XYZ file of C-alpha atoms in Angstrom:
696
model
C -8.137 -12.104 39.277
C -5.604 -14.660 41.283
C -3.411 -16.729 39.126
C -4.515 -19.728 40.562
C -7.802 -19.117 39.269
C -7.435 -21.214 35.902
C -5.915 -23.991 36.689
C -5.425 -26.180 33.267
C -2.620 -26.296 31.963
C -1.329 -23.346 29.495
C -3.259 -20.153 31.938
C -3.197 -21.502 35.496
C 0.542 -21.106 36.054
C 4.154 -18.406 34.698
C 5.665 -20.994 34.312
C 2.741 -22.550 32.389
C 2.867 -20.112 29.833
C 6.083 -19.856 29.405
C 5.881 -23.656 28.399
C 3.253 -23.384 26.316
C 5.054 -19.850 24.804
C 8.562 -22.081 24.555
C 6.210 -24.789 22.847
C 4.388 -22.344 20.705
C 8.093 -21.023 19.261
C 9.600 -24.110 18.605
C 6.709 -25.199 16.943
C 7.344 -21.719 13.983
C 4.097 -20.768 16.314
C 4.656 -17.458 17.297
C 8.588 -15.095 16.885
C 11.218 -15.608 19.913
C 10.618 -11.414 20.111
C 6.414 -12.239 20.801
C 8.034 -14.242 23.826
C 10.551 -11.998 24.996
C 8.276 -9.358 25.633
C 5.932 -11.066 27.841
C 9.580 -13.257 30.093
C 10.401 -9.392 30.016
C 7.569 -7.475 31.385
C 7.100 -10.564 33.675
C 10.746 -9.865 35.102
C 9.548 -6.558 35.410
C 7.254 -6.788 37.847
C 9.372 -9.830 39.722
C 6.981 -12.504 38.812
C 3.460 -10.361 39.746
C 2.521 -10.796 36.289
C -1.051 -13.116 36.074
C -0.035 -16.012 33.731
C -3.382 -15.260 31.717
C -1.950 -10.875 30.920
C 1.864 -12.665 30.685
C -0.082 -14.812 27.625
C -1.989 -11.610 26.093
C 0.734 -9.805 26.262
C 2.822 -12.769 23.588
C -0.335 -12.856 22.040
C -0.742 -8.610 21.357
C 3.270 -8.563 20.164
C 2.091 -11.810 18.051
C -1.305 -9.773 16.216
C 1.371 -6.782 15.320
C 3.813 -8.982 13.828
C 1.237 -10.468 11.804
C 0.187 -6.562 10.810
C -3.437 -5.799 13.275
C -2.429 -2.970 15.839
C -3.883 -4.929 18.755
C -5.669 -8.045 20.158
C -9.374 -7.979 19.187
C -10.256 -10.129 22.611
C -13.332 -10.799 22.325
C -12.363 -12.863 19.404
C -10.615 -14.702 21.975
C -13.336 -15.658 24.205
C -16.145 -16.715 20.451
C -14.346 -20.072 20.522
C -12.835 -18.680 17.577
C -9.172 -17.599 19.137
C -7.318 -20.441 16.400
C -8.574 -18.309 13.382
C -8.212 -14.826 15.256
C -4.273 -16.126 15.726
C -4.104 -17.728 12.967
C -2.481 -20.354 15.106
C -0.935 -23.417 13.796
C 0.103 -21.060 10.902
C -0.545 -22.769 7.458
C 3.015 -22.714 7.031
C 4.090 -24.479 10.136
C 1.323 -27.108 10.178
C -0.287 -28.615 13.577
C 2.413 -30.073 15.587
C 2.242 -32.959 17.446
C 2.303 -32.381 21.398
C 1.419 -28.567 20.995
C -1.761 -27.440 22.109
C -4.143 -25.204 19.468
C -4.799 -21.293 21.353
C -8.581 -22.850 21.399
C -7.746 -25.831 23.519
C -5.752 -23.799 25.692
C -8.647 -20.373 26.465
C -11.836 -23.145 26.579
C -13.302 -20.767 29.045
C -11.160 -18.490 29.352
C -14.812 -15.918 29.735
C -14.636 -12.359 29.269
C -13.954 -11.180 32.532
C -11.686 -13.850 33.013
C -9.656 -11.611 30.621
C -10.373 -7.757 31.775
C -9.478 -9.776 35.512
C -6.294 -9.945 34.196
C -5.537 -7.294 32.299
C -6.653 -4.989 34.524
C -5.399 -6.238 37.289
C -1.520 -4.901 37.630
C -2.402 -1.281 36.438
C 1.110 -0.728 36.104
C 1.598 -2.600 32.909
C -0.953 -1.803 31.540
C -3.104 1.403 31.831
C -6.565 2.435 30.162
C -5.309 5.897 28.723
C -3.045 8.280 28.456
C 0.671 6.999 30.714
C 3.471 5.429 30.743
C 2.141 2.177 31.003
C 3.916 -0.435 28.449
C 0.214 -1.378 26.786
C -2.637 0.207 26.722
C -6.868 -1.802 27.497
C -8.782 -0.038 25.825
C -12.627 -1.038 25.162
C -12.159 -4.909 24.810
C -8.391 -4.259 22.544
C -5.409 -5.079 23.820
C -2.186 -2.248 22.683
C 1.591 -1.948 23.150
C 0.954 1.328 24.116
C 3.105 3.134 21.577
C 0.634 1.421 18.241
C -2.515 3.153 20.600
C -1.361 6.620 20.615
C -0.762 6.464 16.806
C -3.983 5.122 16.602
C -4.876 8.912 18.901
C -2.589 10.525 16.948
C -4.577 9.596 13.694
C -7.316 10.839 14.673
C -7.152 13.490 16.838
C -4.623 14.575 13.509
C -8.811 14.151 11.542
C -10.756 14.678 13.988
C -9.958 17.891 14.032
C -9.809 18.706 10.436
C -13.616 17.279 9.481
C -15.463 21.041 10.319
C -16.494 22.581 6.838
C -13.716 25.044 6.756
C -15.429 28.305 7.725
C -15.234 30.468 4.296
C -16.244 27.450 2.638
C -18.831 26.684 4.758
C -21.593 29.133 3.342
C -22.046 28.305 -0.585
C -23.072 32.033 -0.999
C -19.795 33.230 0.236
C -17.379 34.539 -1.736
C -15.236 31.404 -1.126
C -17.922 29.194 -2.661
C -18.581 31.512 -5.197
C -14.478 31.380 -6.086
C -14.771 27.511 -5.506
C -17.970 26.973 -7.957
C -16.904 29.120 -11.002
C -13.073 26.898 -10.628
C -14.963 24.463 -11.115
C -17.335 25.048 -13.546
C -13.749 26.753 -15.290
C -12.021 22.624 -14.768
C -14.594 20.651 -15.498
C -16.596 23.011 -18.653
C -17.580 19.834 -19.565
C -21.604 18.253 -18.740
C -22.167 14.916 -18.235
C -25.346 13.070 -18.656
C -25.199 11.386 -14.956
C -22.767 12.943 -11.359
C -19.589 13.198 -12.605
C -17.713 11.974 -9.637
C -14.957 13.612 -9.823
C -15.896 17.405 -9.073
C -18.174 16.190 -7.005
C -15.139 15.567 -5.105
C -13.028 18.301 -5.840
C -15.755 19.748 -4.366
C -15.986 17.901 -0.683
C -12.438 17.578 -0.870
C -12.188 21.653 -0.855
C -14.895 22.022 1.956
C -12.490 20.097 5.058
C -8.777 19.767 5.863
C -9.392 16.346 6.217
C -10.602 14.238 2.624
C -10.085 11.432 1.488
C -10.293 10.526 -2.553
C -10.460 6.765 -2.766
C -11.550 4.562 -6.063
C -9.786 1.932 -8.551
C -7.150 1.806 -11.292
C -8.725 4.654 -14.338
C -11.357 6.242 -12.665
C -9.446 9.207 -12.826
C -7.743 9.824 -8.631
C -4.834 11.823 -10.354
C -6.642 14.364 -12.571
C -9.265 15.383 -10.089
C -6.762 16.630 -7.510
C -4.853 17.375 -9.640
C -7.546 19.975 -10.496
C -8.701 20.736 -6.985
C -5.315 20.984 -5.913
C -6.026 24.428 -8.794
C -8.730 25.159 -7.632
C -7.653 25.651 -3.999
C -4.797 27.440 -4.873
C -7.072 30.122 -7.215
C -9.681 30.300 -4.444
C -6.733 31.015 -2.274
C -4.615 33.810 -4.608
C -8.972 35.378 -5.674
C -9.943 35.541 -1.949
C -6.972 36.260 -0.096
C -4.475 38.075 -2.909
C -2.020 35.573 -0.555
C 0.908 34.815 -3.600
C -0.317 31.334 -3.114
C -0.505 27.753 -1.032
C 2.515 25.859 -0.173
C 1.724 22.790 -1.747
C 3.884 18.763 -1.386
C 3.258 15.941 -2.806
C 3.987 12.823 -1.725
C 4.533 8.842 -1.126
C 5.360 5.851 0.256
C 7.935 4.436 -1.810
C 10.552 5.913 -4.744
C 9.141 4.335 -7.373
C 5.215 5.693 -6.400
C 6.280 9.132 -6.445
C 8.005 8.800 -9.605
C 5.314 7.316 -10.848
C 2.940 10.569 -9.947
C 5.526 12.544 -11.227
C 4.977 11.727 -14.241
C 2.211 12.300 -14.101
C 1.111 14.872 -12.904
C 3.761 16.395 -15.148
C 1.613 15.743 -18.129
C -1.607 16.666 -16.966
C -0.570 19.496 -15.718
C 0.833 20.526 -19.313
C -3.627 19.327 -19.873
C -4.862 22.282 -16.901
C -2.795 25.043 -18.729
C -5.557 24.395 -22.381
C -8.437 24.613 -19.355
C -8.133 28.768 -19.914
C -7.453 29.520 -15.122
C -8.295 32.985 -14.377
C -4.890 32.673 -13.216
C -4.327 31.538 -16.874
C -0.731 29.469 -17.176
C 1.146 30.982 -13.444
C -1.542 29.740 -12.028
C -0.530 26.679 -13.411
C 3.808 26.817 -13.015
C 2.300 27.468 -8.456
C 1.311 23.782 -8.143
C 3.508 21.057 -7.889
C 5.602 18.907 -10.398
C 7.797 16.684 -7.554
C 6.861 14.011 -5.603
C 9.042 12.961 -2.549
C 8.616 9.866 -0.427
C 7.369 10.070 2.637
C 10.488 9.660 4.199
C 12.129 12.123 2.886
C 9.621 14.399 3.180
C 9.194 14.665 7.178
C 13.310 14.175 7.220
C 14.200 10.190 8.558
C 17.427 10.463 11.268
C 19.826 7.277 10.527
C 19.479 4.997 12.958
C 16.552 5.726 15.176
C 12.345 5.607 14.201
C 12.511 9.517 14.775
C 12.552 12.072 12.397
C 13.312 15.378 11.554
C 10.006 17.507 11.057
C 7.545 16.729 15.065
C 4.724 18.584 15.855
C 7.089 20.984 17.225
C 9.317 20.942 14.245
C 6.168 21.190 11.755
C 5.780 20.671 7.575
C 6.108 23.825 5.966
C 3.000 23.884 4.275
C -0.423 24.448 3.513
C -2.107 21.524 1.882
C -0.428 17.982 1.789
C -1.196 15.277 -0.933
C -0.858 11.786 0.083
C -0.443 9.046 -2.671
C -0.824 5.034 -2.724
C -2.803 5.694 1.085
C -2.859 2.332 0.977
C 0.823 1.399 1.565
C 1.114 3.639 4.359
C 1.192 1.290 7.386
C -0.228 2.990 11.260
C 3.136 4.430 12.467
C 4.320 6.035 9.247
C 0.762 7.841 8.990
C 0.812 9.163 13.090
C 3.965 10.727 11.629
C 2.590 12.404 9.184
C -0.035 13.747 11.749
C 2.446 14.389 14.040
C 4.076 16.513 11.483
C 1.481 18.549 10.755
C 0.594 22.567 10.934
C -3.078 22.346 12.592
C -3.673 24.687 9.461
C -2.376 22.015 7.262
C -4.328 20.112 4.811
C -4.427 16.232 4.351
C -5.440 15.010 1.194
C -5.207 10.993 0.712
C -5.857 9.205 -2.396
C -5.290 5.571 -3.232
C -7.710 1.799 -3.912
C -9.511 1.189 -0.123
C -9.581 -2.362 -2.090
C -6.104 -2.934 -2.467
C -3.924 -4.882 -0.071
C -2.920 -2.816 2.975
C 0.359 -2.357 3.986
C 3.314 -4.474 4.283
C 3.528 -3.081 8.100
C 0.562 -2.816 11.112
C -3.079 -1.323 9.829
C -4.855 -1.008 7.477
C -5.170 3.287 7.908
C -6.992 4.064 4.665
C -8.988 0.806 4.705
C -10.042 1.633 8.367
C -10.844 4.963 7.016
C -13.030 3.154 4.158
C -14.955 1.431 5.167
C -18.299 3.282 4.495
C -17.030 4.852 1.356
C -19.243 2.563 -0.825
C -22.760 3.072 0.191
C -20.932 7.999 0.796
C -23.514 8.763 3.160
C -23.619 12.106 2.054
C -26.328 14.430 4.819
C -28.781 16.502 3.787
C -26.760 19.429 5.016
C -23.693 17.522 2.802
C -26.003 17.504 -0.588
C -26.922 20.216 -0.810
C -23.513 21.818 -0.662
C -22.555 20.092 -3.039
C -24.976 20.704 -5.614
C -24.828 24.706 -4.893
C -20.618 24.402 -5.187
C -20.413 22.205 -8.024
C -23.010 20.970 -9.555
C -23.696 17.599 -8.436
C -26.601 16.790 -6.821
C -26.303 13.140 -4.642
C -29.537 10.694 -5.474
C -31.440 9.606 -2.146
C -29.281 6.556 -2.622
C -26.062 8.309 -1.472
C -27.969 9.734 1.605
C -27.705 9.220 4.906
C -29.522 11.712 7.662
C -26.817 9.332 10.259
C -23.684 10.173 8.121
C -20.666 10.443 10.318
C -18.152 13.287 10.208
C -16.107 11.233 7.989
C -18.489 10.294 5.945
C -19.335 13.592 4.596
C -15.202 14.339 3.988
C -14.769 11.055 2.182
C -14.627 10.765 -2.183
C -15.640 7.383 -4.600
C -14.567 7.530 -8.233
C -16.785 5.067 -9.479
C -16.236 4.909 -13.126
C -13.007 3.439 -14.581
C -11.427 5.352 -17.428
C -8.593 2.042 -18.349
C -10.759 -1.021 -17.471
C -13.895 -0.097 -20.687
C -16.792 -2.664 -20.841
C -14.227 -4.726 -23.244
C -12.014 -5.357 -20.277
C -10.815 -8.430 -19.127
C -8.130 -7.006 -16.925
C -11.548 -4.862 -15.193
C -13.270 -7.213 -15.214
C -11.407 -10.089 -13.821
C -11.050 -6.842 -11.141
C -14.076 -6.451 -10.357
C -16.020 -10.433 -10.043
C -12.215 -11.233 -7.384
C -13.385 -7.826 -5.993
C -16.988 -8.622 -5.265
C -19.155 -11.785 -5.132
C -15.780 -13.792 -6.286
C -14.858 -16.297 -8.097
C -15.864 -19.699 -9.373
C -15.991 -22.791 -11.856
C -19.280 -21.126 -13.292
C -17.656 -18.185 -13.962
C -13.862 -18.337 -14.204
C -14.807 -19.811 -17.295
C -15.074 -16.730 -20.119
C -11.360 -15.983 -18.230
C -9.809 -19.556 -18.975
C -11.349 -20.193 -21.982
C -9.401 -17.200 -23.971
C -13.255 -14.619 -24.500
C -11.438 -11.599 -23.433
C -8.522 -10.849 -25.845
C -6.440 -9.784 -23.185
C -6.112 -12.639 -20.629
C -4.223 -15.469 -21.278
C -4.398 -17.780 -18.239
C -1.675 -20.469 -17.980
C -2.828 -23.921 -16.333
C 0.480 -25.157 -14.615
C 1.642 -27.793 -12.598
C 4.976 -27.840 -10.470
C 7.097 -29.929 -13.552
C 5.924 -27.836 -15.946
C 5.714 -23.849 -14.959
C 9.613 -24.260 -15.557
C 9.604 -24.229 -18.530
C 6.533 -22.182 -19.504
C 7.259 -19.547 -17.892
C 11.290 -19.334 -18.912
C 9.089 -19.074 -22.619
C 6.551 -16.109 -21.609
C 9.248 -13.496 -19.502
C 10.644 -13.665 -22.795
C 8.939 -11.666 -24.835
C 5.592 -12.787 -23.163
C 3.232 -15.025 -25.181
C 1.508 -12.437 -27.499
C 0.265 -15.345 -29.663
C -1.915 -16.752 -25.919
C -3.505 -13.543 -26.174
C -6.849 -12.745 -28.087
C -5.519 -8.953 -29.555
C -3.201 -8.058 -32.118
C -0.653 -5.792 -30.687
C 2.074 -3.552 -32.285
C 5.646 -3.380 -31.597
C 4.480 -0.252 -29.446
C 1.498 -2.249 -27.052
C 3.174 -5.986 -27.389
C 2.119 -8.227 -24.838
C 6.256 -8.337 -24.352
C 8.704 -9.732 -21.791
C 12.008 -8.871 -20.208
C 13.962 -9.565 -23.594
C 13.172 -6.042 -24.470
C 14.548 -3.558 -21.411
C 17.653 -6.319 -21.745
C 18.000 -5.289 -25.672
C 17.431 -1.708 -24.716
C 20.150 -1.979 -22.244
C 22.559 -2.611 -24.813
C 21.727 -0.087 -27.310
C 24.093 1.926 -24.992
C 25.027 5.309 -25.777
C 28.237 5.848 -26.599
C 28.803 9.216 -25.035
C 29.240 8.719 -21.832
C 28.312 12.800 -20.895
C 26.050 12.070 -17.210
C 23.389 13.724 -18.849
C 22.792 10.980 -21.883
C 23.196 8.072 -20.174
C 21.092 9.224 -17.494
C 18.297 9.463 -20.924
C 19.328 6.366 -21.811
C 19.238 4.922 -18.194
C 15.255 6.044 -17.587
C 14.633 3.647 -21.398
C 16.027 1.050 -19.751
C 13.916 1.885 -16.399
C 11.132 1.922 -18.224
C 10.703 -0.991 -20.245
C 12.112 -2.962 -17.756
C 8.283 -1.115 -16.060
C 6.892 -3.402 -18.709
C 6.689 -7.147 -18.501
C 6.530 -8.178 -14.380
C 5.824 -11.791 -12.635
C 3.746 -11.842 -9.206
C 3.366 -13.735 -6.428
C 2.050 -14.812 -3.237
C 4.261 -16.509 -1.835
C 8.826 -15.634 -0.803
C 9.491 -19.662 -0.916
C 9.281 -22.403 -3.149
C 8.763 -23.559 -6.478
C 6.032 -20.991 -6.694
C 7.845 -17.852 -4.985
C 9.444 -15.029 -5.304
C 13.057 -16.840 -4.673
C 12.106 -20.466 -7.037
C 10.396 -18.479 -9.921
C 14.241 -15.083 -9.779
C 16.068 -18.180 -10.158
C 14.096 -19.860 -13.594
C 13.404 -17.474 -14.929
C 17.505 -15.793 -13.956
C 17.892 -19.511 -16.188
C 16.374 -18.442 -19.161
C 17.620 -15.265 -20.077
C 20.784 -16.680 -19.350
C 20.172 -20.276 -21.008
C 18.228 -16.667 -24.282
C 22.091 -15.358 -24.433
C 20.265 -11.956 -22.719
C 22.038 -11.822 -19.521
C 25.964 -13.286 -18.479
C 25.197 -14.998 -15.657
C 22.873 -15.292 -12.782
C 24.261 -14.954 -9.561
C 26.097 -11.814 -8.269
C 25.901 -8.204 -9.591
C 25.942 -8.597 -13.161
C 24.618 -6.046 -16.094
C 20.518 -6.453 -16.866
C 19.862 -7.817 -12.572
C 17.182 -6.068 -11.600
C 17.580 -5.197 -7.498
C 14.290 -4.428 -5.387
C 15.587 -3.101 -1.871
C 13.936 -4.279 1.210
C 14.641 -3.063 3.669
C 14.564 1.876 3.982
C 18.039 3.136 4.052
C 17.949 6.606 4.381
C 22.288 7.429 2.921
C 20.906 6.738 0.027
C 18.021 7.730 0.001
C 16.067 4.600 -0.462
C 12.923 2.949 0.476
C 11.740 -0.674 1.057
C 10.297 -1.482 -2.750
C 12.171 1.023 -4.714
C 13.778 -1.144 -8.568
C 16.475 -0.752 -9.892
C 18.717 -2.111 -12.426
C 22.639 -2.650 -12.647
C 24.037 -1.113 -16.074
C 27.337 -0.515 -16.978
C 28.696 2.131 -17.460
C 32.216 4.611 -18.747
C 32.786 5.511 -15.138
C 35.583 3.668 -14.145
C 38.809 4.957 -11.713
C 42.113 6.286 -13.992
C 44.124 3.646 -12.292
C 41.119 1.173 -13.723
C 39.229 2.504 -17.559
C 36.110 0.835 -18.551
C 32.526 -0.351 -17.497
C 31.470 -0.151 -13.689
C 28.727 -1.820 -12.468
C 26.284 1.377 -11.296
C 22.902 1.008 -10.154
C 20.159 2.781 -12.100
C 16.231 4.010 -9.760
C 14.110 6.213 -10.911
C 14.047 9.636 -8.260
C 11.431 11.744 -8.576
C 13.726 14.111 -6.046
C 17.011 13.944 -8.623
C 15.780 16.818 -12.268
C 17.088 13.392 -14.490
C 14.792 11.442 -12.846
C 16.716 8.954 -12.271
C 19.538 8.351 -8.887
C 23.067 6.086 -9.480
C 23.920 4.032 -7.005
C 27.405 1.247 -6.331
C 26.043 -1.731 -5.894
C 28.881 -2.083 -2.884
C 26.840 0.177 -1.335
C 23.500 -1.624 -1.340
C 23.393 -3.189 1.943
C 20.240 -4.930 1.435
C 18.358 -6.272 -1.957
C 17.286 -8.888 -4.156
C 17.345 -10.092 -7.440
C 13.405 -8.643 -8.609
C 12.730 -10.985 -12.028
C 9.550 -11.876 -9.567
C 8.621 -10.018 -7.281
C 5.237 -11.171 -4.248
C 2.453 -8.696 -4.743
C 2.110 -6.708 -1.663
C 5.826 -5.464 -2.632
C 4.174 -4.184 -6.341
C 2.147 -2.053 -4.666
C 2.066 1.835 -6.104
C 3.253 -0.144 -9.330
C 1.744 -0.565 -13.017
C 3.260 -3.121 -16.192
C 2.201 -2.798 -19.335
C 1.698 -6.878 -18.726
C 1.885 -8.437 -15.530
C 1.845 -11.867 -15.312
C 0.718 -13.443 -11.723
C 1.969 -17.429 -10.322
C -0.780 -18.316 -8.021
C 0.242 -21.135 -6.146
C -0.197 -24.547 -5.653
C -2.038 -24.876 -2.021
C -3.407 -22.074 0.126
C -2.109 -20.261 2.252
C -3.158 -17.426 4.391
C -1.780 -14.451 1.939
C -3.351 -15.494 -0.840
C -6.624 -13.021 -0.218
C -8.934 -11.616 -2.598
C -7.088 -8.264 -1.987
C -3.696 -9.914 -2.543
C -5.463 -11.287 -5.779
C -6.880 -7.617 -6.871
C -3.760 -5.608 -6.022
C -2.079 -8.288 -8.138
C -4.479 -8.112 -11.505
C -4.580 -4.425 -10.905
C -1.176 -3.872 -12.218
C -1.476 -4.872 -15.539
C -2.623 -1.482 -17.777
C -2.543 -3.759 -21.228
C -1.957 -7.237 -20.832
C -2.487 -9.668 -17.754
C -1.459 -14.413 -17.439
C -2.190 -15.527 -15.035
C -0.689 -18.576 -14.392
C -2.580 -21.881 -12.316
C -1.560 -24.819 -10.963
C -4.849 -25.838 -9.188
C -8.434 -23.945 -10.042
C -9.534 -24.785 -6.697
C -6.986 -22.931 -4.903
C -7.333 -19.521 -7.369
C -11.181 -19.323 -6.747
C -11.463 -20.018 -2.974
C -8.941 -17.152 -2.393
C -11.696 -14.514 -3.293
C -13.468 -16.136 -0.994
C -10.668 -15.088 1.641
C -10.690 -10.846 2.630
C -7.796 -9.754 4.858
C -9.811 -8.161 8.283
C -6.820 -5.939 10.409
C -7.825 -5.336 13.770
C -7.591 -1.375 14.308
C -9.675 0.738 16.728
C -9.402 3.398 14.110
C -12.872 3.479 12.867
C -14.814 3.628 15.476
C -12.371 6.395 16.916
C -12.895 8.406 13.958
C -16.339 7.766 13.412
C -18.157 8.058 16.475
């Protein structure tokens, strides 16, 4: 397309696009990085870049910064450019004299975009090559994100064919699997046993997903699946067994899975598997972070394990897979041996990863309806004894559909659980004033609804965080099941044992960390009175006035901290949480207590890792944390603070994720009910080409 073909302001000349990008950056609509990338490519081709192409480069960079994998061009020509790009952003607002994308792009057709984006083949390609950007199926990518999707899709497609030894339900391996599942799931049920079905389905292919909400038994299911796979391997090949690794995106998620696995391994010993205790002992009980599994290399985006140096394993299980961004998932598939099995666990309805992509959500878009084909249903009936009903069958189901199992029965939230009812309402049709009334009016004993405003939030929260306001809940509690607050972990910290040996102090620190996990304040935003910054200041002040901490700033005993950036040297990842504790490890020339930060660690034999505060460069106080950062965590009592005004981050997924972090008690602070109700109708939709790559 002739770069002068469009003469409207903003897209007719390169100089106009530069001025437009400057205005958008100045107004806080774009990042300086987005503009710099467009200008860099302009210089690389000596100014021979069509204006629309230059604008598209800035916009695709902007979309990646918002969590999208690519720029969907169709959204820019349907009158929805402002919504697709979220410009102007609500936080920045409308600026006088700064045109919105819809006005700049009015009249620009899809043909105009296609002409502009194919005019400079050295900059934008259509597939393999070295161009900085890739145009594929009306989606514009930065090349490395296009490559991430290709790597993931290729890794999945190569593993969707049923395993040869198990394909025939009458074969020896399938019969061995059926017998083992019969032992593992020996109690008959009147309805479809989704856990048993999921085990069979996941065993059938080298790639599988087990998804489901909180308490649906994902961990129980995958441990039984691993036991079944190990039993079949030993029975049919005589080999020592499969090399199995368990991983999670963060240290805290890894520690939680490790704790759960240890308890459930003991349950397996009572089942009476053919291999007995030896088979159970062959199952892993240690969980590592993905970064540690892959072998992070400080100062680079590269890992020690890749296609040239694959991981030494036969089976990889990734828990909390909703937190894994497209780049990390691509690195995982790149490092997998071709014959390795990979199993993803996670809740498809939770928030997507902080970084670009929504891999689990993309892969589970059709999970609600199952879409199993007749051959899959026949195999499941023969091997697992579970026959999916007609409502779960679809002869047009894709290969990926046959590898996705959704657990649909919650064992954590029963019929008497307000937390379960509220999460289902938010994740279903959403809330209005009528459906919100039972939760607001105290009809559910495990939910406390606090109406607050800007002037009362400080006093209300200050009282609430000490002991969790047990009187506001309609269910009596006991000391071991109290609604609780931050007083609990701080009192535990004050009970430091007199013995100064490492083992004793590790046990004490583990108890402090466990008590800290009993209560957590969550919020949607970072700034403002209702965000992380304001809430942390309010809470710290309340704890100091109660005599539970000595100070509110700097390093002090009792300060909980959140790691905000991966630190490969320390083995700490973004999202890890630790508590600052006084320990008697002073130097010989300066005896006495020193401060050390204890972090939960699935890689440590004691479950605790100690780090000097001076080595922690990227941490923040975490009495309050964003819902995004809480993923992979579970708290006895969660308090969710809703902001007093609309914000793009306040969505159904955020509310659902925040609510389901609570296992026993949930409190909600609501300054404006309309904001809460409207948020339940807002969905996160990240642009990606992955669904079409794996479903077609």
